PDB file of C-alpha atoms in Angstrom:
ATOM      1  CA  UNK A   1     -44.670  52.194  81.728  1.00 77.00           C
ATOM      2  CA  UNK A   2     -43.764  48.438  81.620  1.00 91.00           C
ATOM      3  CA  UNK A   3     -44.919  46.059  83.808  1.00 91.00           C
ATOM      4  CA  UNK A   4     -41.415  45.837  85.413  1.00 90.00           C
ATOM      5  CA  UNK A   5     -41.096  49.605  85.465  1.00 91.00           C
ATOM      6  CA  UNK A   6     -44.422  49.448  87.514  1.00 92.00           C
ATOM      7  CA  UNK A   7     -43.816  47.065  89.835  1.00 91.00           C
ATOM      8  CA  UNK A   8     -40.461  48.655  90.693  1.00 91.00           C
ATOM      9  CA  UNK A   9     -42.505  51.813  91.504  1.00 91.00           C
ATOM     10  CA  UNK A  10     -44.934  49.861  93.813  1.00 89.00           C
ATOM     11  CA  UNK A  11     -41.666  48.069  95.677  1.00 86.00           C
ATOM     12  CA  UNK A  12     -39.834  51.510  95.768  1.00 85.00           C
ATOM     13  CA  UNK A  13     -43.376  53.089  96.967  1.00 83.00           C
ATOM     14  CA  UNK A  14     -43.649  50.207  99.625  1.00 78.00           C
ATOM     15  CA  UNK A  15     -40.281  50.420 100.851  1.00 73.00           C
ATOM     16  CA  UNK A  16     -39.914  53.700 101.517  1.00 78.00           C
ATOM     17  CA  UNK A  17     -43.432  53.614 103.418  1.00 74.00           C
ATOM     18  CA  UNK A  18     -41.765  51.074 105.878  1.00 71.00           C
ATOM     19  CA  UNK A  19     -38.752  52.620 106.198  1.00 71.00           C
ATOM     20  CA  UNK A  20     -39.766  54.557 109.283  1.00 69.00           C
ATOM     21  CA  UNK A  21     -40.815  51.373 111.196  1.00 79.00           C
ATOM     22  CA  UNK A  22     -37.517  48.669 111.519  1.00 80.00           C
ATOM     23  CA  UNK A  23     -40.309  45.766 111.894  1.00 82.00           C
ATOM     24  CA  UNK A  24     -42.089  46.544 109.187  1.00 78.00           C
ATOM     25  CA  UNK A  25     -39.216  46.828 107.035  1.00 75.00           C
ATOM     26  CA  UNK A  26     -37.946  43.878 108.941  1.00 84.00           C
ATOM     27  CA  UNK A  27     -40.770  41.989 107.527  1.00 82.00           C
ATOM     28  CA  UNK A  28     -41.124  43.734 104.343  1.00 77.00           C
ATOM     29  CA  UNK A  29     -37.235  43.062 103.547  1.00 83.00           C
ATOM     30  CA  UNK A  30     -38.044  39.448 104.432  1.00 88.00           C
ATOM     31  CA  UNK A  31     -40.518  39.075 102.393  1.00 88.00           C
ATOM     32  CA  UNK A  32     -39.023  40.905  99.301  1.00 86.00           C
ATOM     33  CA  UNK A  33     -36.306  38.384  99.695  1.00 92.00           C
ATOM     34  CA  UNK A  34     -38.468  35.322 100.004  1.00 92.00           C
ATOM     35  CA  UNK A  35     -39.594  36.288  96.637  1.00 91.00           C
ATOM     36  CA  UNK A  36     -36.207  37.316  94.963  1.00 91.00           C
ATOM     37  CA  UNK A  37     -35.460  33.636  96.135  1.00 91.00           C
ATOM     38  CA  UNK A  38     -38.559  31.617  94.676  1.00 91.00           C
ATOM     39  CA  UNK A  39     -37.851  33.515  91.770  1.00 89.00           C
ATOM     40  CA  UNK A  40     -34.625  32.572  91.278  1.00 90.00           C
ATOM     41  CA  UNK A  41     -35.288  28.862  92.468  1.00 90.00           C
ATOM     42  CA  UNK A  42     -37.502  29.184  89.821  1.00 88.00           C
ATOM     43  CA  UNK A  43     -35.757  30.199  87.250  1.00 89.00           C
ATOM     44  CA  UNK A  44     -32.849  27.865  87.921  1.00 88.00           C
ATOM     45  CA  UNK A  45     -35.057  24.940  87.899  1.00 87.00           C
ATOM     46  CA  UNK A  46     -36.841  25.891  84.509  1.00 88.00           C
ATOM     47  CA  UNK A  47     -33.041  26.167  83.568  1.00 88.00           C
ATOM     48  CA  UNK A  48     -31.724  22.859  84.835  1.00 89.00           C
ATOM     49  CA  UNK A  49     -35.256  21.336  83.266  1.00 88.00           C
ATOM     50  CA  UNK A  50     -34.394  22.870  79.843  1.00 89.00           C
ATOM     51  CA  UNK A  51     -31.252  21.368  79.949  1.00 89.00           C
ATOM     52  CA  UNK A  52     -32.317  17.750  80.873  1.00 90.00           C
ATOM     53  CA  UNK A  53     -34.692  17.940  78.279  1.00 89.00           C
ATOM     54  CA  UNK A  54     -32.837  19.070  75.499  1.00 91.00           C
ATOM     55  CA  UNK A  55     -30.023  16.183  76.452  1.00 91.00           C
ATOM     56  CA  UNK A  56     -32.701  13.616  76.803  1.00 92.00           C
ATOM     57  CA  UNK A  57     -34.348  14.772  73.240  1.00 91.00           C
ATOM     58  CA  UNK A  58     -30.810  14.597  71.947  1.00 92.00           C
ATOM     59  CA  UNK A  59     -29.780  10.932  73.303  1.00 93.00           C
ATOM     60  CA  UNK A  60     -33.356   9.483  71.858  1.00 92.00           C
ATOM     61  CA  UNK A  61     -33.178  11.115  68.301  1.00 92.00           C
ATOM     62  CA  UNK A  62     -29.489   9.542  68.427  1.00 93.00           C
ATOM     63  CA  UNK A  63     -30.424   6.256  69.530  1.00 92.00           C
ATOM     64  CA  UNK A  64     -33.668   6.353  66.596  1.00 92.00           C
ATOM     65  CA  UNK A  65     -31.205   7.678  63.836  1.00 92.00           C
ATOM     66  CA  UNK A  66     -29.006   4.900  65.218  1.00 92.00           C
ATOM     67  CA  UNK A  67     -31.923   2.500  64.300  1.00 92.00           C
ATOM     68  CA  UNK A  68     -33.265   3.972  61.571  1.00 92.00           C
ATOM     69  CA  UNK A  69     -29.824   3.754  60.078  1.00 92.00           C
ATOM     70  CA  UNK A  70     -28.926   0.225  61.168  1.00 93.00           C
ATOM     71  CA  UNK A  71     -31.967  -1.216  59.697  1.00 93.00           C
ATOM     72  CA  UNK A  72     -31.296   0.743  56.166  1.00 93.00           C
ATOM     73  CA  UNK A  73     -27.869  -0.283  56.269  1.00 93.00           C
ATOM     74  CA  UNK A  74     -29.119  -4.068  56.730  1.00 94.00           C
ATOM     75  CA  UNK A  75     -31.963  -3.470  53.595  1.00 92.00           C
ATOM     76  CA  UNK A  76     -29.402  -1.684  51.380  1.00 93.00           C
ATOM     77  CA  UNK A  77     -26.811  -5.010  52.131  1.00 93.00           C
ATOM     78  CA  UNK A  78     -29.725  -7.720  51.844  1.00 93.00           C
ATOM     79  CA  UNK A  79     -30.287  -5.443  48.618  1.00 92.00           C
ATOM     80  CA  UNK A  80     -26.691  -5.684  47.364  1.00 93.00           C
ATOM     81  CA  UNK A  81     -26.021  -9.077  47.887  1.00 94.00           C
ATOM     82  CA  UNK A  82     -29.113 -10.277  46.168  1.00 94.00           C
ATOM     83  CA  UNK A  83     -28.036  -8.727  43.273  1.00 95.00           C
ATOM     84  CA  UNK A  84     -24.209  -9.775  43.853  1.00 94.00           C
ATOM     85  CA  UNK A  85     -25.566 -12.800  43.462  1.00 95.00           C
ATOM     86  CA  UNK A  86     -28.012 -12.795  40.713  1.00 95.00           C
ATOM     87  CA  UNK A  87     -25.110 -11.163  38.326  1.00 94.00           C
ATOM     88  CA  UNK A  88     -23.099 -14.089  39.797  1.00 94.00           C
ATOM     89  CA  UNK A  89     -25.699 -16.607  38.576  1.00 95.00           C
ATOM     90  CA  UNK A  90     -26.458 -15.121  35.246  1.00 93.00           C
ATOM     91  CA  UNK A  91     -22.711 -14.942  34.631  1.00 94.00           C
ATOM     92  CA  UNK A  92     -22.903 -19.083  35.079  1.00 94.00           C
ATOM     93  CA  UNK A  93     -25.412 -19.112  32.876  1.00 94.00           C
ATOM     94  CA  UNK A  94     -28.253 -20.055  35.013  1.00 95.00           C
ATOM     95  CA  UNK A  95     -31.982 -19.596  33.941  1.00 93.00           C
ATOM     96  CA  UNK A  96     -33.807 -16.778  35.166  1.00 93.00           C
ATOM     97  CA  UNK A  97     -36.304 -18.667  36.594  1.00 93.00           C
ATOM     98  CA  UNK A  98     -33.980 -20.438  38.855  1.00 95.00           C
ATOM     99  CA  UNK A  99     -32.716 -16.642  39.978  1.00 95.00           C
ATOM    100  CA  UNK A 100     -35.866 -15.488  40.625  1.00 95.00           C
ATOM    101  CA  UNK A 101     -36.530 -18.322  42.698  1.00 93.00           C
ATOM    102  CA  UNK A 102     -32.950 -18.390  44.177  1.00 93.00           C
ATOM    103  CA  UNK A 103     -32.951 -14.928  45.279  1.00 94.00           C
ATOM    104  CA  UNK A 104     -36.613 -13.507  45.669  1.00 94.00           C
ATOM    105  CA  UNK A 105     -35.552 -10.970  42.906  1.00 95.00           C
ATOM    106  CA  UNK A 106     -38.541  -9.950  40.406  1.00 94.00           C
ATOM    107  CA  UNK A 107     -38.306 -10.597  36.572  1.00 94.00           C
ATOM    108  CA  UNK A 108     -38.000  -6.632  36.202  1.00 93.00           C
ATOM    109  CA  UNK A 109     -35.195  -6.608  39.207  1.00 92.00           C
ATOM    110  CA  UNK A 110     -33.073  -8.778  37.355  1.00 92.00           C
ATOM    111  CA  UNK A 111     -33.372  -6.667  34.310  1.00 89.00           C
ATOM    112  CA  UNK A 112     -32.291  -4.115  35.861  1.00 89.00           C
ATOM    113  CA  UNK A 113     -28.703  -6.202  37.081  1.00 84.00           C
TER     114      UNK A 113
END
């Protein structure tokens, strides 16, 4: 037998033992239903717990990725315009030392334009 199936035989046993007295029953049907309640306080606030949880997890890996992206988009431009304007440079014919020193670009950066 499962637990469940055993502690339905107990409740079944315990009932039907208190049958034959109404205040006994009385207070076993009260108590059976103070615990059917907790129970399903209980389970109802593990529930409503899960759920706040899960939407708070949600709304802070949204607002990191947010970040996280933000901050590579701002790289990847700082990135691109460097070399927008190291081609721009070379194309005027300006020494790559000057470049270098213009844009913070390596030697081997600017080979790569």
């Amino acid at each position: 037998l499962t637990e469940q199936d055993k502690l339905l035989a107990e409740i079944d046993e315990a009932y039907h033992k208190f049958h034959a007295d109404p205040d006994l029953r009385s207070i076993y049907e009260g108590r059976l239903k103070w615990q059917m309640d907790q129970a399903t306080a209980l389970a109802v606030a593990k529930d409503e717990g899960l759920a706040e949880g899960k939407a708070e997890g949600l709304a802070e890996g949204k607002a990191e990725g947010k970040a996280e992206g933000k901050a590579e988009g701002k790289a990847e431009g700082k990135a691109e315009g460097k070399a927008e304007a190291a081609r721009n440079l070379r194309q005027l014919g300006v020494s790559l030392d000057i470049i270098v020193k213009a844009t913070g670009l390596s030697p081997e950066e600017l080979a790569k334009i």
